[in-house]
mmCIF file of C-alpha atoms in Angstrom:
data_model
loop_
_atom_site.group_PDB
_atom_site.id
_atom_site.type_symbol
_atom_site.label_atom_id
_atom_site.label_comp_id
_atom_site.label_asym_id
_atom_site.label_seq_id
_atom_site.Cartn_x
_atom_site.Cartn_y
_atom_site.Cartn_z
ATOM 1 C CA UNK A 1 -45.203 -35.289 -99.054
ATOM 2 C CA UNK A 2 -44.793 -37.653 -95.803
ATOM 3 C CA UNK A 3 -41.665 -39.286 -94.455
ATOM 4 C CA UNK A 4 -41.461 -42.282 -93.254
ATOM 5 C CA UNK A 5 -39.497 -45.695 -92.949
ATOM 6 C CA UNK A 6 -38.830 -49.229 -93.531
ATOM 7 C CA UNK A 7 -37.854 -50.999 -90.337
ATOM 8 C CA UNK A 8 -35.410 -53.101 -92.290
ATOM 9 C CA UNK A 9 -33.084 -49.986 -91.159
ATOM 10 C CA UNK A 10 -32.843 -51.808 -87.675
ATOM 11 C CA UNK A 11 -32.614 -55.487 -88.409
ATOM 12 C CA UNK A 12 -28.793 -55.402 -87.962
ATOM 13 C CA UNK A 13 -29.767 -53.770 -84.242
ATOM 14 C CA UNK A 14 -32.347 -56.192 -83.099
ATOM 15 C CA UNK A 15 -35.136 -53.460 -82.504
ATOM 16 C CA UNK A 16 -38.278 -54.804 -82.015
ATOM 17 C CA UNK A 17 -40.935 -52.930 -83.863
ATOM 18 C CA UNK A 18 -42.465 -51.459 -80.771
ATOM 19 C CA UNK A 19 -38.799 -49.565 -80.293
ATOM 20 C CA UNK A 20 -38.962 -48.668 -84.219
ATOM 21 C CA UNK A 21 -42.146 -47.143 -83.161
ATOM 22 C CA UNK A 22 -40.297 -45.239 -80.385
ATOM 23 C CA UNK A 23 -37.827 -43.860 -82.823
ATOM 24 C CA UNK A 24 -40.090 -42.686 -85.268
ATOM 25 C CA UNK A 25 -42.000 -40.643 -81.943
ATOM 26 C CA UNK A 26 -38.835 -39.459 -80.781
ATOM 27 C CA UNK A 27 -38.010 -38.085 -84.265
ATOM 28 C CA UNK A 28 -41.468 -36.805 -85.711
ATOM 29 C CA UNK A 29 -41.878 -39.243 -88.220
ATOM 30 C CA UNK A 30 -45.459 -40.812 -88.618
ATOM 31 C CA UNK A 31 -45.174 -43.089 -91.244
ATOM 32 C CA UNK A 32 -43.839 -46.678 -91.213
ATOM 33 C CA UNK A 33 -43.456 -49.421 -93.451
ATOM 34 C CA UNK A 34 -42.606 -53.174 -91.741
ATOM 35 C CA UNK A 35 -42.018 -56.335 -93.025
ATOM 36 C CA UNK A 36 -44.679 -58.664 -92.840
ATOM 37 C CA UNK A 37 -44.012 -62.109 -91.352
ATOM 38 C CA UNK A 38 -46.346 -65.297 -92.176
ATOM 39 C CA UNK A 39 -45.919 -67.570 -89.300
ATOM 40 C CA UNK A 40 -44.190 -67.454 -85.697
ATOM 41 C CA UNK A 41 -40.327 -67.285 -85.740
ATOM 42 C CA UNK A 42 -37.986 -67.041 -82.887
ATOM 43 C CA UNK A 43 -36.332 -63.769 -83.438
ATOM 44 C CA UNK A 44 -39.664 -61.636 -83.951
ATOM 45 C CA UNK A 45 -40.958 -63.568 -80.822
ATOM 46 C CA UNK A 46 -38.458 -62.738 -78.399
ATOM 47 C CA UNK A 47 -38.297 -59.051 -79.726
ATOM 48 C CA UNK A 48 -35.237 -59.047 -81.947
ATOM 49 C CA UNK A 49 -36.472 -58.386 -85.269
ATOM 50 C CA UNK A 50 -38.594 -55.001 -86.377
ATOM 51 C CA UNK A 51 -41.169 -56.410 -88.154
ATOM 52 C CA UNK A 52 -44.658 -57.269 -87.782
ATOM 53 C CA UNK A 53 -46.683 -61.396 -87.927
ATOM 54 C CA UNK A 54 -49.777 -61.751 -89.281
ATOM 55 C CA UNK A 55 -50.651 -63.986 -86.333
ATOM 56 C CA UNK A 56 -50.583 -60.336 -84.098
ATOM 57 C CA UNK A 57 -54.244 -58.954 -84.364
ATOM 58 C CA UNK A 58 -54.582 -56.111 -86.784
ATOM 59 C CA UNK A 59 -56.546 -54.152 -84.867
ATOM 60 C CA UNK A 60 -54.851 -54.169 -81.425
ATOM 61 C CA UNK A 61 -51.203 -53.265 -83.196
ATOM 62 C CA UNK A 62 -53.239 -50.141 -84.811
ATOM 63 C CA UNK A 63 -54.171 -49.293 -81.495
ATOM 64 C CA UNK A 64 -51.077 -49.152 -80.402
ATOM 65 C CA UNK A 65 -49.524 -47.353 -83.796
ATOM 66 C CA UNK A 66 -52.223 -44.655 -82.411
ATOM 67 C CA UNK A 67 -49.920 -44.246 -79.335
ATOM 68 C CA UNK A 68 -47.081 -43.693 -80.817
ATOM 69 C CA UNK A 69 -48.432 -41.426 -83.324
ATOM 70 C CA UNK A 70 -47.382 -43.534 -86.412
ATOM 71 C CA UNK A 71 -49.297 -45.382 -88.702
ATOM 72 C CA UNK A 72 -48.713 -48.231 -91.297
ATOM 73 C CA UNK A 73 -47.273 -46.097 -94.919
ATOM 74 C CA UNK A 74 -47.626 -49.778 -96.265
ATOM 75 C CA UNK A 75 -46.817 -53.232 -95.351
ATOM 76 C CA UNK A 76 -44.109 -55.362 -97.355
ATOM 77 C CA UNK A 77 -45.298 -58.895 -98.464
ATOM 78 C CA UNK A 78 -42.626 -58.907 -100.614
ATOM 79 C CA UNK A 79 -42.084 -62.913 -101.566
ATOM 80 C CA UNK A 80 -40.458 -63.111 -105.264
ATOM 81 C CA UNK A 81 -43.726 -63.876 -107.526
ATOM 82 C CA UNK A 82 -41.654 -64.821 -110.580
ATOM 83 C CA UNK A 83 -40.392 -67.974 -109.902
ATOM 84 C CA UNK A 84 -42.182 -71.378 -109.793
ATOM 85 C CA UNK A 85 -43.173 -70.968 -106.094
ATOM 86 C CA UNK A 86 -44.698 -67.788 -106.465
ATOM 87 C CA UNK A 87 -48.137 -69.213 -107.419
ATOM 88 C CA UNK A 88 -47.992 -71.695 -104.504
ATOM 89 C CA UNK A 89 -45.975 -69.249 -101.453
ATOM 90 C CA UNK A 90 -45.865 -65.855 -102.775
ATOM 91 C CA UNK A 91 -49.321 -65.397 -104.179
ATOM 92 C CA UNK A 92 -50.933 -66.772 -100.966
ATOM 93 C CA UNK A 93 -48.800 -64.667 -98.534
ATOM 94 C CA UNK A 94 -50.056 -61.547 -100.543
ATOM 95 C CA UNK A 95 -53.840 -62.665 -100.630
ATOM 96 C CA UNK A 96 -53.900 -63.209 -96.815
ATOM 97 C CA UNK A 97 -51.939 -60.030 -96.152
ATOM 98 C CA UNK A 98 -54.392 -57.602 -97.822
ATOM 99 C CA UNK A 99 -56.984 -58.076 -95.500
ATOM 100 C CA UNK A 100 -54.929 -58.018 -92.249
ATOM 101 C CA UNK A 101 -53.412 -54.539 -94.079
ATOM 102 C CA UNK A 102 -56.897 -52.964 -94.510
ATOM 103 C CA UNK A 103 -57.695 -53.968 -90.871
ATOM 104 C CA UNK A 104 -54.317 -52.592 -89.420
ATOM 105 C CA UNK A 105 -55.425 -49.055 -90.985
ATOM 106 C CA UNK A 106 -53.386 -49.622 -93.977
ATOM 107 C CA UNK A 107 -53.835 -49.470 -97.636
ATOM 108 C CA UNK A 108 -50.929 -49.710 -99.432
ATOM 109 C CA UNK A 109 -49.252 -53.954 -99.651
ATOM 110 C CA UNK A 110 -45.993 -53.874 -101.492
ATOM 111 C CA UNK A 111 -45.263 -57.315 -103.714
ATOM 112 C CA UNK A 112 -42.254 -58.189 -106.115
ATOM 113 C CA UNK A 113 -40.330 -60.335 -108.325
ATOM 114 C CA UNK A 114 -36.548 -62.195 -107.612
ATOM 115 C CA UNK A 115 -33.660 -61.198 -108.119
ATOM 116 C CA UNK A 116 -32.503 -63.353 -110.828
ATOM 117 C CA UNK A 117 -34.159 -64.939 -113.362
ATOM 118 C CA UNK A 118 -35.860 -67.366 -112.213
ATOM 119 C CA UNK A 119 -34.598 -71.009 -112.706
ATOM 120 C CA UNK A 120 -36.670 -73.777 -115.019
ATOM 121 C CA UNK A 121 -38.790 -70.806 -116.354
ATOM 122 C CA UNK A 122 -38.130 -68.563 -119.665
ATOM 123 C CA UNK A 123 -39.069 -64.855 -119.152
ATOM 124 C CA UNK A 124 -42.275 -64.824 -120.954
ATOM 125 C CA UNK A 125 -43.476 -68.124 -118.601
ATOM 126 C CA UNK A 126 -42.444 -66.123 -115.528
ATOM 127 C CA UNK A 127 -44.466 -63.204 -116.943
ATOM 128 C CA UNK A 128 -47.193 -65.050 -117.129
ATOM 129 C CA UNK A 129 -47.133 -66.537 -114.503
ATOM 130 C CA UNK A 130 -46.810 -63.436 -112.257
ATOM 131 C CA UNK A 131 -49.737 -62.336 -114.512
ATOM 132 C CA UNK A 132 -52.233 -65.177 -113.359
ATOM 133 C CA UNK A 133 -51.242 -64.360 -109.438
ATOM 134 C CA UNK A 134 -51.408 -60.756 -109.946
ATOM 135 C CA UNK A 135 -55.416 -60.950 -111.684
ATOM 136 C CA UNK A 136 -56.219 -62.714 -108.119
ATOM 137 C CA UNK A 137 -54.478 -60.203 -105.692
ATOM 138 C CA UNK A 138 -56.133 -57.048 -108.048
ATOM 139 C CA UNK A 139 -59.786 -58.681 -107.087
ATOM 140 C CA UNK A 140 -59.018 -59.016 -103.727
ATOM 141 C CA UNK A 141 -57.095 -55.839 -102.907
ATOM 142 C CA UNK A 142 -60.251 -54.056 -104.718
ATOM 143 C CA UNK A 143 -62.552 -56.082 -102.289
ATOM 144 C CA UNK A 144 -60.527 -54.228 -99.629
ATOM 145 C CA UNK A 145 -60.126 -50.825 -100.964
ATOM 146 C CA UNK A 146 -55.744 -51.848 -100.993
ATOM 147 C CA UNK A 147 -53.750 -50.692 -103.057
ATOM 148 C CA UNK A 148 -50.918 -53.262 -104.100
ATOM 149 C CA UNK A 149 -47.383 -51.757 -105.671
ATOM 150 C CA UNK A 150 -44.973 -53.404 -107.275
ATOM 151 C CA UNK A 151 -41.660 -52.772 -105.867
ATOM 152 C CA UNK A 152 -38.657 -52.050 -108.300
ATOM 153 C CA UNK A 153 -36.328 -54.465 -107.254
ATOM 154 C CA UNK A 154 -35.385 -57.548 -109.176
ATOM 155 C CA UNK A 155 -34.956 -59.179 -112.706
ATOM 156 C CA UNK A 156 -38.246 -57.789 -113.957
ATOM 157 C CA UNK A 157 -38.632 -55.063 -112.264
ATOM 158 C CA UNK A 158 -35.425 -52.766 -112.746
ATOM 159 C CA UNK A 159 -36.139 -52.971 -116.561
ATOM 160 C CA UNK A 160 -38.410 -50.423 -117.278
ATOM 161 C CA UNK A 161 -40.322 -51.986 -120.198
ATOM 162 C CA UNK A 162 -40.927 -55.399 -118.415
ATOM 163 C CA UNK A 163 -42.052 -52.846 -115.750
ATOM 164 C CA UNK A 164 -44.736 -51.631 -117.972
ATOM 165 C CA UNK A 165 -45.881 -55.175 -118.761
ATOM 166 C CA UNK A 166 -46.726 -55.932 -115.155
ATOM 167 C CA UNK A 167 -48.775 -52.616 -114.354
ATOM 168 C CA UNK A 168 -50.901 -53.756 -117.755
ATOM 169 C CA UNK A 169 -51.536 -57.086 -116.340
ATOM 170 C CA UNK A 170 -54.842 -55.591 -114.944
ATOM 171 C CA UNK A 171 -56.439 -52.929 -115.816
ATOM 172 C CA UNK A 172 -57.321 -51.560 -112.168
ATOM 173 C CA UNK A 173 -56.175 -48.334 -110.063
ATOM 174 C CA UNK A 174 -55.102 -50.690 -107.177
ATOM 175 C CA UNK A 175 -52.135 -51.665 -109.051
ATOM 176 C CA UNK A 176 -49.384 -49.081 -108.489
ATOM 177 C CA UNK A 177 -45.407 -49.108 -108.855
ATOM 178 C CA UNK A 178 -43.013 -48.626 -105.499
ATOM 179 C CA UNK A 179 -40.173 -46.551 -107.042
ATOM 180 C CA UNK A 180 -37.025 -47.159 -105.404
ATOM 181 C CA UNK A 181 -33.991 -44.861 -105.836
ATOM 182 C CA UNK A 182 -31.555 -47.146 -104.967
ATOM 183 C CA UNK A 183 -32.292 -50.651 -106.661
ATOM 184 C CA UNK A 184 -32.892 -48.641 -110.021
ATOM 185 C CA UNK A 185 -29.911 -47.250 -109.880
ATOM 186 C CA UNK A 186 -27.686 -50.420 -108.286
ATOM 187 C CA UNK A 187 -29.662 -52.291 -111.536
ATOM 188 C CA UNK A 188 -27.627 -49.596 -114.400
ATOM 189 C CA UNK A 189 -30.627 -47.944 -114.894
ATOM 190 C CA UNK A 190 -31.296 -44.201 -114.709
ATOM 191 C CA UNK A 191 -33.644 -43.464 -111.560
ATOM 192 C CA UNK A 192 -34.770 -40.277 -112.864
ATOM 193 C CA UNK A 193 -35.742 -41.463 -116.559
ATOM 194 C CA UNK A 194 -37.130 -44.424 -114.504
ATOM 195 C CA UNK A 195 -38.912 -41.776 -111.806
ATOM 196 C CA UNK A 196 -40.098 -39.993 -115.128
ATOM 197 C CA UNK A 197 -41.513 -42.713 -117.257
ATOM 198 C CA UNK A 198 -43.854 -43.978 -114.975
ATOM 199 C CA UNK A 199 -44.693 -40.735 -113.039
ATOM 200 C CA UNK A 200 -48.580 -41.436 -113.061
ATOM 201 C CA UNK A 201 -47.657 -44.722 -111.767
ATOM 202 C CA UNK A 202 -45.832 -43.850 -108.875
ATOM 203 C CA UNK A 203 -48.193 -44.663 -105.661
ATOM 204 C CA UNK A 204 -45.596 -45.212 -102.626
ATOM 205 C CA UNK A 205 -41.523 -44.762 -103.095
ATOM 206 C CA UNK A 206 -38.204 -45.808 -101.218
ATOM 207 C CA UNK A 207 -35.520 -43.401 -100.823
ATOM 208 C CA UNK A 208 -32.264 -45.237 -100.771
ATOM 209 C CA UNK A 209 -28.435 -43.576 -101.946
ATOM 210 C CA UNK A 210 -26.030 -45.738 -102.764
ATOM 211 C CA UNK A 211 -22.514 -45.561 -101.698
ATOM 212 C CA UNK A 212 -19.538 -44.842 -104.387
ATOM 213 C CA UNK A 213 -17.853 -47.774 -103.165
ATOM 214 C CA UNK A 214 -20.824 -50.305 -103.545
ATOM 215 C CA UNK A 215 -21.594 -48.392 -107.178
ATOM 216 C CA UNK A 216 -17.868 -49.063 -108.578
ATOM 217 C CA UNK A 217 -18.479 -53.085 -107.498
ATOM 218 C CA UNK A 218 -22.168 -53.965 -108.125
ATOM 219 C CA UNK A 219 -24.002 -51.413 -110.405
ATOM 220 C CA UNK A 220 -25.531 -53.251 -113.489
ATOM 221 C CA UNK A 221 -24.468 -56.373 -112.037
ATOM 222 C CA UNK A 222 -26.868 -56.609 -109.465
ATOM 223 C CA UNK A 223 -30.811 -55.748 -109.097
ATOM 224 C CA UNK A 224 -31.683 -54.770 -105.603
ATOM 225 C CA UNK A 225 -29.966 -53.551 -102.630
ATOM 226 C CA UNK A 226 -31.227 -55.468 -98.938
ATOM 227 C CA UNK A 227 -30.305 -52.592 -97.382
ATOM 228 C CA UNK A 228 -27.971 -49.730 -97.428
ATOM 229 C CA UNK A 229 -25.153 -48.791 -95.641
ATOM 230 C CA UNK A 230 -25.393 -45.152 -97.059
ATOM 231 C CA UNK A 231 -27.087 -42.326 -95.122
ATOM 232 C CA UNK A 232 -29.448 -40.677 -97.911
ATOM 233 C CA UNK A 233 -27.516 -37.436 -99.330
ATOM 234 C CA UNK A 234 -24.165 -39.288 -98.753
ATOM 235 C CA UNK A 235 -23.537 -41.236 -101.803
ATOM 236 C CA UNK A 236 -23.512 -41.224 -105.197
ATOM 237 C CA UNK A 237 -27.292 -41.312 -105.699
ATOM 238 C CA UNK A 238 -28.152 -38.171 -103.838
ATOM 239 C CA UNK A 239 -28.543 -36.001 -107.182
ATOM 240 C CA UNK A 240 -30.867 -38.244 -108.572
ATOM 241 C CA UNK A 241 -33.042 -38.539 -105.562
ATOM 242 C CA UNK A 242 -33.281 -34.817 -105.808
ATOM 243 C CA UNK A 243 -34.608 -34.540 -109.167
ATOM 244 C CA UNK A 244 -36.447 -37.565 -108.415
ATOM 245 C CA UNK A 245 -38.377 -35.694 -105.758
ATOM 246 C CA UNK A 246 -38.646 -32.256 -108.523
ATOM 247 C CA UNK A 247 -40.468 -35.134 -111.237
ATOM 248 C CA UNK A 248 -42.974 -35.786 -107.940
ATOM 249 C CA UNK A 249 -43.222 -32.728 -106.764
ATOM 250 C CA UNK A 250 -44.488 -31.417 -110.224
ATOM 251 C CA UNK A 251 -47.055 -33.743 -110.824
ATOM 252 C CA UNK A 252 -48.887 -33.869 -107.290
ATOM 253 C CA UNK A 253 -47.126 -36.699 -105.669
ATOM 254 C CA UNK A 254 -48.350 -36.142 -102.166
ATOM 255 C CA UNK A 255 -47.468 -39.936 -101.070
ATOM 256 C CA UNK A 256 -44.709 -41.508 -98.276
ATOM 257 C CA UNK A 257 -41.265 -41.102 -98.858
ATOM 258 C CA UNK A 258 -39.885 -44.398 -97.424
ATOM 259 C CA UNK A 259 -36.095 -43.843 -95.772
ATOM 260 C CA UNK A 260 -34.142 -47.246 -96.740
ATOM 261 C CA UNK A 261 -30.831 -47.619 -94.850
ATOM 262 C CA UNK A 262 -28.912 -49.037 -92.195
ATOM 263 C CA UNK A 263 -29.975 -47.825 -89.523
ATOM 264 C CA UNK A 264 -26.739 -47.932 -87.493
ATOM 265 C CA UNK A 265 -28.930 -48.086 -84.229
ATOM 266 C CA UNK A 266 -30.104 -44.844 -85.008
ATOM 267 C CA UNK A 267 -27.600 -42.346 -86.218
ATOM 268 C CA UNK A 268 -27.741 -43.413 -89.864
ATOM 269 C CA UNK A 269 -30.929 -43.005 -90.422
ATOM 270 C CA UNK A 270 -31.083 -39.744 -88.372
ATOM 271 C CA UNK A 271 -28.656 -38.264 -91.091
ATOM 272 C CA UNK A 272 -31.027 -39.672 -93.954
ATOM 273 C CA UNK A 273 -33.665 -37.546 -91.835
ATOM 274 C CA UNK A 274 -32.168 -34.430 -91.767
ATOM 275 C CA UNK A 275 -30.730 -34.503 -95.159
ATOM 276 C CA UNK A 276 -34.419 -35.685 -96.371
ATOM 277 C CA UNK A 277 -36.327 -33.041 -94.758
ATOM 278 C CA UNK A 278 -33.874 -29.953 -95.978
ATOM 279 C CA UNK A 279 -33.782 -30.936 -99.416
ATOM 280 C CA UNK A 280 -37.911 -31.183 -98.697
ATOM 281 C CA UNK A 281 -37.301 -27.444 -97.875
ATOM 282 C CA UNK A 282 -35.234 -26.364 -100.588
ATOM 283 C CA UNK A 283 -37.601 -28.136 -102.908
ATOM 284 C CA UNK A 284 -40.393 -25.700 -101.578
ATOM 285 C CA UNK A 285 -42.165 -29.436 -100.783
ATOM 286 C CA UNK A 286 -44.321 -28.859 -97.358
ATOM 287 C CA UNK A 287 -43.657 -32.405 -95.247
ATOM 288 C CA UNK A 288 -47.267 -33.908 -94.351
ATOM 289 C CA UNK A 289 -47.138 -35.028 -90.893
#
């Protein structure tokens, strides 16, 4: 398997991503997943914020990825699809950042739902229409050779059989799930049964614990974590990541492991690192670099 990285572990540090791309050099890692921006904004401009624009030239920013040794595991375009602006915001943003993906070297675009449920729509017109945006992104991501995933993360999402609904809602290997430890678990849900169910599913996955003191307050109350403040291994979700990584293991996963958590400037996420890559060992898992 390969490690890499969301650089939402240094928004609270004001890396740019060029320094995110320094950190990953300095510790071995080659794979990293940004945020995707649509439009300029003042913090990314004036190098504050670890994310990439889709205004930067695709090209030129894989160019410099070569130099650093890293390349793009995926690219989050993440806008909530489920609510009423998802057809008119969300569903654009995704169709304009599969190309810029494929031409940055990447291949994997990660979408989602909200958090909530969304407001002036019942479930079943939300589903649909998250169904009607998700037809249009399948032809065009299969234009581009892209894979899209749908991240576990909100209302839909962290139930399992609503889960199942979306990946039906084209019949196309480009449409994949991002498993994530954390938010399934944060949601009351059971990562590994989650991990399990949808094993052949599984195309690109975030690694995130969860602290015992954020468990006791939000679990089942909430559906997604922004980010943790847990080093992986630390908290409460650590045995389930484990077995998590067994389930993939078995069945041929040889995808990105994508660390999620503050990054604390650095020593956070070096502790998610080390605890990632021994329990890599001790799983008899070889890390792809």
């Amino acid at each position: 398997m390969k490690i890499g990285f969301h650089t939402d572990a240094f928004n609270s540090h004001a890396f740019s991503f060029e320094k995110a791309l320094a950190w990953a050099q300095a510790n071995d890692v080659h794979y990293i997943e940004p945020g995707l921006i649509d439009g300029a904004c003042w913090i990314h401009g004036l190098g504050y914020f670890p994310h990439v624009a889709l205004y930067e030239d695709p090209a030129l920013l894989l160019r410099k990825m070569e130099g650093y040794g890293v390349r793009f595991s995926q690219v989050d375009a993440a806008y909530p699809l489920s609510g009423k602006d998802g057809p008119s915001r969300g569903l654009p943003y995704v169709l304009k950042s599969i190309p810029w993906a494929r031409h940055a070297g990447c291949d994997h675009v990660a979408t989602t739902d909200g958090l909530h449920a969304p407001e002036g729509l019942s479930d079943a017109q939300a589903m649909d229409l998250m169904k009607r945006s998700y037809e249009q992104i399948i032809d065009v991501a299969e234009a581009y050779d892209v894979t899209v995933t749908i991240e576990v993360h909100g209302y839909f999402t962290t139930d399992p059989d609503r889960v199942e609904q979306m990946l039906g809602f084209v019949d196309s290997p480009k449409l994949r799930m991002n498993l994530d430890t954390g938010n399934s678990f944060i949601a009351g849900q059971d990562p590994v049964a989650f991990c399990e169910r949808f094993l052949d599913k599984i195309s690109h996955v975030h690694v995130k614990d969860v602290s015992e003191s954020l468990a006791d307050s939000l679990r089942g109350k909430d559906t997604g974590i922004a980010i943790s403040q847990c080093a992986i291994g630390d908290g409460v979700n650590a045995q389930n990541i484990r077995r998590c990584l067994e389930l993939l293991r078995d069945r041929g996963y040889n995808g990105v492991l994508s660390m999620e958590c503050e990054g604390q400037g650095g020593p956070l996420i070096e502790k998610s690192l080390a605890w990632l890559r021994a329990t890599l060992s001790e799983l008899g898992i070889p890390e792809e670099k």
